[in-house]
CSV table of C-alpha atoms in Angstrom, one decimal:
chain,number,residue,atom,x,y,z
A,2,UNK,CA,124.8,133.2,83.0
A,3,UNK,CA,125.4,136.0,85.9
A,4,UNK,CA,124.2,135.2,89.1
A,5,UNK,CA,120.9,136.6,90.8
A,6,UNK,CA,121.1,138.4,94.4
A,7,UNK,CA,118.1,137.4,95.8
A,8,UNK,CA,117.1,138.8,99.6
A,9,UNK,CA,115.1,136.3,101.3
A,10,UNK,CA,112.2,138.0,103.4
A,11,UNK,CA,111.4,135.6,105.9
A,12,UNK,CA,114.3,133.0,105.8
A,13,UNK,CA,114.4,130.4,108.5
A,14,UNK,CA,110.0,130.2,108.0
A,15,UNK,CA,109.0,127.1,105.7
A,16,UNK,CA,109.4,129.5,102.4
A,17,UNK,CA,112.4,131.0,103.2
A,18,UNK,CA,113.9,127.8,103.9
A,19,UNK,CA,112.2,125.8,100.5
A,20,UNK,CA,113.7,129.3,98.9
A,21,UNK,CA,116.7,128.8,100.0
A,22,UNK,CA,116.9,125.1,99.0
A,23,UNK,CA,116.1,126.0,95.7
A,24,UNK,CA,119.1,128.4,96.2
A,25,UNK,CA,121.0,125.9,97.3
A,26,UNK,CA,120.7,123.5,94.0
A,27,UNK,CA,121.7,126.3,91.2
A,28,UNK,CA,125.0,127.7,93.1
A,29,UNK,CA,125.8,129.1,89.8
A,30,UNK,CA,122.1,131.4,89.3
A,31,UNK,CA,121.5,132.0,92.5
A,32,UNK,CA,123.4,133.8,95.4
A,33,UNK,CA,121.6,134.9,98.7
A,34,UNK,CA,122.1,138.5,98.8
A,35,UNK,CA,120.7,139.0,102.4
A,36,UNK,CA,118.6,136.9,104.9
A,37,UNK,CA,116.0,138.7,107.0
A,38,UNK,CA,114.4,136.8,110.2
A,39,UNK,CA,112.4,137.4,112.9
A,40,UNK,CA,113.7,136.5,115.6
A,41,UNK,CA,115.2,132.7,115.2
A,42,UNK,CA,119.1,133.5,115.8
A,43,UNK,CA,120.0,130.1,116.0
A,44,UNK,CA,118.8,129.2,112.1
A,45,UNK,CA,119.7,132.1,110.9
A,46,UNK,CA,123.3,131.5,112.4
A,47,UNK,CA,123.3,128.2,110.8
A,48,UNK,CA,121.5,129.7,107.3
A,49,UNK,CA,124.7,132.8,107.5
A,50,UNK,CA,127.1,129.8,108.0
A,51,UNK,CA,126.0,127.8,105.1
A,52,UNK,CA,124.9,130.4,102.4
A,53,UNK,CA,127.5,133.4,103.2
A,54,UNK,CA,124.8,136.6,102.4
A,55,UNK,CA,126.2,139.9,102.8
A,56,UNK,CA,123.6,141.1,105.3
A,57,UNK,CA,121.6,139.5,107.2
A,58,UNK,CA,118.5,140.7,109.4
A,59,UNK,CA,116.9,140.6,112.3
A,60,UNK,CA,114.0,142.4,114.5
A,61,UNK,CA,115.3,143.1,117.7
A,62,UNK,CA,118.7,144.8,118.4
A,63,UNK,CA,119.6,142.8,121.0
A,64,UNK,CA,119.4,139.2,118.9
A,65,UNK,CA,120.8,141.0,116.0
A,66,UNK,CA,124.4,142.0,118.2
A,67,UNK,CA,124.1,138.4,119.1
A,68,UNK,CA,123.9,137.1,116.0
A,69,UNK,CA,127.0,139.6,115.1
A,70,UNK,CA,129.1,138.2,117.4
A,71,UNK,CA,128.2,134.6,116.5
A,72,UNK,CA,129.0,135.5,112.7
A,73,UNK,CA,132.5,137.5,113.4
A,74,UNK,CA,133.7,135.1,115.7
A,75,UNK,CA,133.0,132.1,112.5
A,76,UNK,CA,135.1,135.0,110.4
A,77,UNK,CA,131.7,135.1,108.1
A,78,UNK,CA,131.7,138.4,106.0
A,79,UNK,CA,127.7,139.1,106.5
A,80,UNK,CA,127.0,142.1,108.3
A,81,UNK,CA,123.7,142.0,110.9
A,82,UNK,CA,121.6,144.6,110.9
A,83,UNK,CA,118.4,145.2,112.9
A,84,UNK,CA,114.9,146.4,112.4
A,85,UNK,CA,112.0,147.2,109.6
A,86,UNK,CA,114.3,150.0,108.0
A,87,UNK,CA,116.9,147.3,107.3
A,88,UNK,CA,114.3,145.1,105.8
A,89,UNK,CA,112.8,147.8,103.5
A,90,UNK,CA,116.9,149.2,102.3
A,91,UNK,CA,117.8,145.3,101.7
A,92,UNK,CA,114.7,144.8,99.5
A,93,UNK,CA,115.9,148.1,97.4
A,94,UNK,CA,119.5,148.1,97.0
A,95,UNK,CA,120.6,148.2,93.3
A,96,UNK,CA,122.2,145.2,93.9
A,97,UNK,CA,119.5,143.1,94.7
A,98,UNK,CA,117.8,142.0,91.7
A,99,UNK,CA,114.8,139.8,93.3
A,100,UNK,CA,113.0,139.4,96.6
A,101,UNK,CA,111.4,136.5,97.7
A,102,UNK,CA,108.3,138.4,100.9
A,103,UNK,CA,107.9,135.5,102.7
A,104,UNK,CA,106.6,137.8,106.1
A,105,UNK,CA,103.9,136.1,107.5
A,106,UNK,CA,101.5,138.8,108.3
A,107,UNK,CA,101.7,142.3,108.4
A,108,UNK,CA,104.9,142.7,108.9
A,109,UNK,CA,105.6,142.0,105.7
A,110,UNK,CA,104.1,144.7,104.1
A,111,UNK,CA,106.6,147.3,104.2
A,112,UNK,CA,109.5,146.1,102.8
A,113,UNK,CA,107.6,144.1,100.3
A,114,UNK,CA,105.9,147.6,98.8
A,115,UNK,CA,110.2,149.3,99.1
A,116,UNK,CA,111.3,146.2,96.6
A,117,UNK,CA,108.1,146.5,94.3
A,118,UNK,CA,108.9,150.6,94.6
A,119,UNK,CA,112.3,149.7,93.1
A,120,UNK,CA,110.9,147.6,90.5
A,121,UNK,CA,112.2,144.4,91.7
A,122,UNK,CA,111.1,141.0,90.8
A,123,UNK,CA,109.1,140.6,93.5
A,124,UNK,CA,108.2,137.3,94.7
A,125,UNK,CA,105.0,137.4,96.2
A,126,UNK,CA,104.6,134.3,99.3
A,127,UNK,CA,103.0,137.0,101.8
A,128,UNK,CA,99.8,137.6,100.7
A,129,UNK,CA,98.8,139.8,103.4
A,130,UNK,CA,100.5,143.0,101.1
A,131,UNK,CA,97.9,142.0,98.9
A,132,UNK,CA,94.8,141.7,101.2
A,133,UNK,CA,95.0,144.8,103.0
A,134,UNK,CA,97.1,147.2,100.3
A,135,UNK,CA,96.0,145.6,97.0
A,136,UNK,CA,95.5,149.6,94.9
A,137,UNK,CA,98.5,150.5,96.8
A,138,UNK,CA,100.9,147.9,95.9
A,139,UNK,CA,99.8,147.0,93.0
A,140,UNK,CA,100.1,150.3,91.1
A,141,UNK,CA,103.7,150.6,93.0
A,142,UNK,CA,104.1,147.3,90.6
A,143,UNK,CA,102.9,148.7,87.7
A,144,UNK,CA,104.3,152.3,88.0
A,145,UNK,CA,107.9,151.2,89.0
A,146,UNK,CA,107.8,149.0,86.3
A,147,UNK,CA,108.3,146.2,88.9
A,148,UNK,CA,107.7,142.1,88.2
A,149,UNK,CA,105.0,140.3,89.8
A,150,UNK,CA,105.1,136.5,90.2
A,151,UNK,CA,103.1,134.7,93.2
A,152,UNK,CA,104.2,132.7,94.9
A,153,UNK,CA,101.5,131.1,96.7
A,154,UNK,CA,100.9,127.6,95.3
A,155,UNK,CA,97.1,128.5,94.2
A,156,UNK,CA,98.1,131.7,92.6
A,157,UNK,CA,101.4,130.5,90.4
A,158,UNK,CA,98.8,127.7,89.3
A,159,UNK,CA,96.3,130.1,87.8
A,160,UNK,CA,99.6,132.1,86.5
A,161,UNK,CA,100.6,129.2,85.0
A,162,UNK,CA,97.1,128.4,83.5
A,163,UNK,CA,96.4,131.9,82.1
A,164,UNK,CA,97.6,133.0,78.9
A,165,UNK,CA,100.9,135.3,78.4
A,166,UNK,CA,99.1,138.5,77.8
A,167,UNK,CA,96.3,138.5,80.5
A,168,UNK,CA,96.9,141.7,81.7
A,169,UNK,CA,95.1,143.2,78.4
A,170,UNK,CA,91.9,142.3,80.9
A,171,UNK,CA,90.3,138.3,81.7
A,172,UNK,CA,86.8,139.0,79.9
A,173,UNK,CA,89.7,139.6,77.1
A,174,UNK,CA,91.3,136.7,77.3
A,175,UNK,CA,88.2,134.1,77.0
A,176,UNK,CA,88.5,133.9,81.0
A,177,UNK,CA,85.1,132.8,82.7
A,178,UNK,CA,86.5,131.5,86.4
A,179,UNK,CA,89.3,131.5,88.3
A,180,UNK,CA,88.7,127.9,90.5
A,181,UNK,CA,90.9,128.7,93.3
A,182,UNK,CA,91.4,124.8,95.6
A,183,UNK,CA,91.5,124.4,99.2
A,184,UNK,CA,92.2,121.5,100.8
A,185,UNK,CA,89.8,121.9,103.3
A,186,UNK,CA,92.0,121.8,106.1
A,187,UNK,CA,92.4,119.2,109.1
A,188,UNK,CA,88.1,120.3,109.9
A,189,UNK,CA,86.3,119.9,106.5
A,190,UNK,CA,84.2,116.3,108.0
A,191,UNK,CA,84.5,117.4,111.6
A,192,UNK,CA,81.0,117.5,113.4
A,193,UNK,CA,80.0,121.0,113.6
A,194,UNK,CA,79.1,120.2,116.9
A,195,UNK,CA,82.8,119.2,117.9
A,196,UNK,CA,85.1,122.5,116.4
A,197,UNK,CA,84.2,124.1,119.6
A,198,UNK,CA,86.6,121.9,121.4
A,199,UNK,CA,89.1,121.8,119.3
A,200,UNK,CA,92.8,122.7,120.3
A,201,UNK,CA,95.5,124.1,118.4
A,202,UNK,CA,97.8,121.1,117.9
A,203,UNK,CA,94.6,119.8,115.9
A,204,UNK,CA,94.6,122.6,114.3
A,205,UNK,CA,98.1,123.0,113.1
A,206,UNK,CA,98.2,119.2,112.1
A,207,UNK,CA,97.5,120.2,108.6
A,208,UNK,CA,96.3,116.8,106.3
A,209,UNK,CA,98.7,118.1,103.3
A,210,UNK,CA,101.2,121.1,104.1
A,211,UNK,CA,103.8,121.7,106.0
A,212,UNK,CA,103.3,125.2,107.4
A,213,UNK,CA,103.8,127.3,110.3
A,214,UNK,CA,101.0,127.6,113.1
A,215,UNK,CA,99.5,130.5,112.0
A,216,UNK,CA,98.9,129.6,108.6
A,217,UNK,CA,98.0,126.4,109.5
A,218,UNK,CA,95.4,127.7,111.8
A,219,UNK,CA,94.0,129.7,109.2
A,220,UNK,CA,94.2,126.2,106.4
A,221,UNK,CA,92.1,125.1,109.5
A,222,UNK,CA,89.0,128.0,109.2
A,223,UNK,CA,89.5,128.5,105.9
A,224,UNK,CA,90.5,132.6,106.1
A,225,UNK,CA,93.7,131.4,104.4
A,226,UNK,CA,91.4,130.8,101.4
A,227,UNK,CA,89.8,133.7,102.1
A,228,UNK,CA,92.7,136.1,101.5
A,229,UNK,CA,93.7,134.2,98.6
A,230,UNK,CA,90.4,135.0,97.4
A,231,UNK,CA,91.2,138.8,97.8
A,232,UNK,CA,95.0,138.3,96.8
A,233,UNK,CA,93.5,136.9,93.4
A,234,UNK,CA,91.8,139.9,92.5
A,235,UNK,CA,94.1,142.0,92.7
A,236,UNK,CA,97.4,139.8,91.4
A,237,UNK,CA,95.0,139.0,88.0
A,238,UNK,CA,92.3,141.8,88.0
A,239,UNK,CA,89.4,139.4,89.0
A,240,UNK,CA,86.3,140.4,89.7
A,241,UNK,CA,85.0,138.9,92.8
A,242,UNK,CA,82.5,136.6,91.3
A,243,UNK,CA,84.6,135.1,89.3
A,244,UNK,CA,87.0,133.6,92.0
A,245,UNK,CA,85.2,130.0,92.5
A,246,UNK,CA,86.8,128.4,95.9
A,247,UNK,CA,86.3,124.4,95.0
A,248,UNK,CA,87.7,122.0,98.1
A,249,UNK,CA,90.0,119.5,96.4
A,250,UNK,CA,91.6,117.0,99.5
A,251,UNK,CA,93.9,115.8,97.6
A,252,UNK,CA,96.3,119.4,97.2
A,253,UNK,CA,96.8,117.6,93.7
A,254,UNK,CA,95.5,120.6,91.4
A,255,UNK,CA,96.7,123.6,92.9
A,256,UNK,CA,93.9,125.6,90.8
A,257,UNK,CA,92.6,125.9,87.6
A,258,UNK,CA,91.4,128.7,84.8
A,259,UNK,CA,88.3,127.7,83.4
A,260,UNK,CA,87.3,129.6,80.2
A,261,UNK,CA,84.3,130.7,78.1
A,262,UNK,CA,84.8,127.6,75.5
A,263,UNK,CA,84.4,125.1,77.7
A,264,UNK,CA,88.3,124.1,78.3
A,265,UNK,CA,89.9,123.7,82.5
A,266,UNK,CA,93.1,124.5,82.8
A,267,UNK,CA,94.7,123.1,85.3
A,268,UNK,CA,97.9,123.3,87.1
A,269,UNK,CA,98.6,119.8,88.6
A,270,UNK,CA,101.7,118.7,91.3
A,271,UNK,CA,102.6,117.2,94.6
A,272,UNK,CA,102.0,119.3,97.1
A,273,UNK,CA,105.7,121.0,97.2
A,274,UNK,CA,106.0,124.8,98.2
A,275,UNK,CA,109.2,124.4,96.2
A,276,UNK,CA,108.0,124.2,92.9
A,277,UNK,CA,106.4,127.6,92.7
A,278,UNK,CA,109.0,128.6,93.8
A,279,UNK,CA,111.3,128.0,91.2
A,280,UNK,CA,108.6,129.0,88.4
A,281,UNK,CA,108.6,132.3,90.1
A,282,UNK,CA,112.8,132.4,90.5
A,283,UNK,CA,113.3,131.0,86.9
A,284,UNK,CA,110.4,132.1,85.0
A,285,UNK,CA,109.7,132.5,82.3
A,286,UNK,CA,112.1,129.7,82.2
A,287,UNK,CA,111.6,126.3,84.3
A,288,UNK,CA,114.7,124.8,86.9
A,289,UNK,CA,114.7,122.0,88.5
A,290,UNK,CA,113.2,121.8,92.4
A,291,UNK,CA,113.9,118.7,93.6
A,292,UNK,CA,110.1,117.8,93.5
A,293,UNK,CA,109.5,114.3,92.8
A,294,UNK,CA,107.0,113.9,89.6
A,295,UNK,CA,103.8,113.6,90.0
A,296,UNK,CA,102.4,110.2,89.8
A,297,UNK,CA,98.8,109.4,89.0
A,298,UNK,CA,98.3,106.1,88.9
A,299,UNK,CA,99.2,106.4,92.8
A,300,UNK,CA,96.8,109.2,93.1
A,301,UNK,CA,94.0,106.7,91.4
A,302,UNK,CA,91.4,109.8,91.7
A,303,UNK,CA,90.6,113.4,92.5
A,304,UNK,CA,87.3,114.6,94.6
A,305,UNK,CA,86.2,118.0,94.1
A,306,UNK,CA,83.4,119.8,96.6
A,307,UNK,CA,82.0,123.4,97.2
A,308,UNK,CA,82.8,124.8,99.8
A,309,UNK,CA,81.0,124.9,103.4
A,310,UNK,CA,80.2,128.9,104.0
A,311,UNK,CA,78.4,127.9,107.5
A,312,UNK,CA,81.3,125.6,108.8
A,313,UNK,CA,83.8,127.9,107.0
A,314,UNK,CA,82.5,132.2,108.5
A,315,UNK,CA,86.1,133.3,108.5
A,316,UNK,CA,85.6,132.7,103.8
A,317,UNK,CA,82.6,134.0,103.7
A,318,UNK,CA,83.2,137.7,105.9
A,319,UNK,CA,86.9,137.5,103.2
A,320,UNK,CA,84.2,137.8,99.9
A,321,UNK,CA,81.9,140.1,102.2
A,322,UNK,CA,85.1,142.5,102.8
A,323,UNK,CA,86.3,142.2,99.4
A,324,UNK,CA,83.1,143.6,97.4
A,325,UNK,CA,83.3,146.2,100.3
A,326,UNK,CA,86.2,147.1,99.6
A,327,UNK,CA,88.7,150.2,101.0
A,328,UNK,CA,90.2,149.3,104.4
A,329,UNK,CA,87.9,146.5,105.5
A,330,UNK,CA,90.1,143.4,104.2
A,331,UNK,CA,92.7,145.3,106.2
A,332,UNK,CA,90.3,145.2,109.0
A,333,UNK,CA,89.3,141.5,108.8
A,334,UNK,CA,93.7,140.8,108.6
A,335,UNK,CA,94.1,142.7,111.1
A,336,UNK,CA,91.5,141.0,113.8
A,337,UNK,CA,92.4,137.2,112.3
A,338,UNK,CA,96.2,137.6,113.2
A,339,UNK,CA,95.0,138.6,117.1
A,340,UNK,CA,92.4,136.3,117.3
A,341,UNK,CA,94.7,133.5,115.8
A,342,UNK,CA,97.2,134.3,118.4
A,343,UNK,CA,94.9,134.6,120.9
A,344,UNK,CA,93.6,131.4,120.4
A,345,UNK,CA,97.4,129.6,120.0
A,346,UNK,CA,97.6,130.9,123.8
A,347,UNK,CA,94.7,129.4,125.0
A,348,UNK,CA,92.6,132.5,125.0
A,349,UNK,CA,89.8,131.7,122.6
A,350,UNK,CA,88.5,128.5,121.2
A,351,UNK,CA,88.5,127.9,117.7
A,352,UNK,CA,84.6,129.3,116.2
A,353,UNK,CA,86.0,132.3,118.1
A,354,UNK,CA,88.5,133.8,115.6
A,355,UNK,CA,85.3,134.1,113.1
A,356,UNK,CA,82.7,135.5,116.0
A,357,UNK,CA,85.7,137.7,116.3
A,358,UNK,CA,87.0,138.7,113.1
A,359,UNK,CA,83.0,139.3,112.6
A,360,UNK,CA,82.8,141.6,115.3
A,361,UNK,CA,85.7,143.7,115.1
A,362,UNK,CA,84.2,143.8,110.8
A,363,UNK,CA,81.0,145.3,113.4
A,364,UNK,CA,82.3,148.1,115.2
A,365,UNK,CA,84.9,149.5,112.7
A,366,UNK,CA,83.4,151.1,109.0
A,367,UNK,CA,85.6,151.1,106.4
A,368,UNK,CA,87.2,154.4,104.7
A,369,UNK,CA,89.2,154.8,101.7
A,370,UNK,CA,92.5,153.0,101.0
A,371,UNK,CA,94.2,156.0,99.7
A,372,UNK,CA,97.3,155.8,101.5
A,373,UNK,CA,99.6,153.6,103.0
A,374,UNK,CA,99.0,155.6,106.3
A,375,UNK,CA,95.6,154.6,106.1
A,376,UNK,CA,95.8,151.4,105.5
A,377,UNK,CA,98.0,150.8,108.9
A,378,UNK,CA,95.8,153.0,110.8
A,379,UNK,CA,93.1,151.1,110.1
A,380,UNK,CA,95.2,147.6,110.6
A,381,UNK,CA,96.4,149.2,114.4
A,382,UNK,CA,92.6,150.8,115.5
A,383,UNK,CA,91.2,146.6,114.5
A,384,UNK,CA,94.2,145.3,116.7
A,385,UNK,CA,93.2,147.5,119.6
A,386,UNK,CA,89.5,146.3,118.9
A,387,UNK,CA,89.6,143.1,118.9
A,388,UNK,CA,92.7,143.1,122.0
A,389,UNK,CA,90.2,145.2,123.5
A,390,UNK,CA,87.3,142.8,122.9
A,391,UNK,CA,89.0,139.6,124.1
A,392,UNK,CA,90.5,141.2,127.1
A,393,UNK,CA,86.4,142.0,127.7
A,394,UNK,CA,85.2,139.0,126.7
A,395,UNK,CA,82.8,140.1,124.3
A,396,UNK,CA,83.1,139.4,121.0
A,397,UNK,CA,80.0,140.8,119.2
């Protein structure tokens, strides 16, 4: 078996660390060819020491210089580069077999798109790529013969529950609905009157998953699930009305597919991202991921609820922009990234996140998603408007 070279975009984040754990367990199958991070020099250096990648990338030139000096001193063969251009190149080199796209937010769009245009196996953990530029990205996947495998636990579960030929159309395959499960986050039962006083620490304390701060806040507002609805629309060519969010607090059923004959096919497992990562890496095979098997006797019960769209206004906004189309999803995503950062910095309240998102959507009409420049232009304008609204204290 030939070893596969993998570029990990976002190697120091939770998905990147889990990806490297799977690589560690299967050194005969996989090699960490390039590791790309944002600013975590110490963590990236430790990864370079263990995995000895051919390349390592940081966004900042000065930090990259520091890493390069440390790698030379340690006698490592790793070549250190910096910037988005390096991420793009190392996602599309001929030697690269697969790319784990795990950079959070809009920053991951360009290198992930480059991987698709290079015809790579793209393991997609960055949902914002499809939220911002779903039509453009899926066109790149199809026209360049890339293989797209979802890593988000929910979309990976849907992928496993769909028939192998679902690309011919969900209706043709007898699919009636996609059931996208959601934990409901830490505030699913918190009285609405108390949500205004939520702190960043409380919002980042997810009951089931260990995640970064931004995605943890998105889970608390259910914006994360809204982005996943948009992602599912593009991954599976599903109409918005075919995608139903189901609040499932235990996070054991990661998602399901409902068929016209009354069958519901679900994927279950412990809440550990190494399972979908290993599935995407080895597909169509399965390999050990280091995850304990599910013990149904210990779980004992599974609960399901309809989402409260008043409590989770961000989820409703995601459905709204999905139906509107064009650059509306990119505008919402950009506004939300600014809003979450402001909340984490103490500049907005928890409830202000949804208010700011809605205010930016009202202020900026959506345009067509004709090109990457259209998407990036809408993204930049939405960030500017959101930042100005915060500075001026007006959220509507």
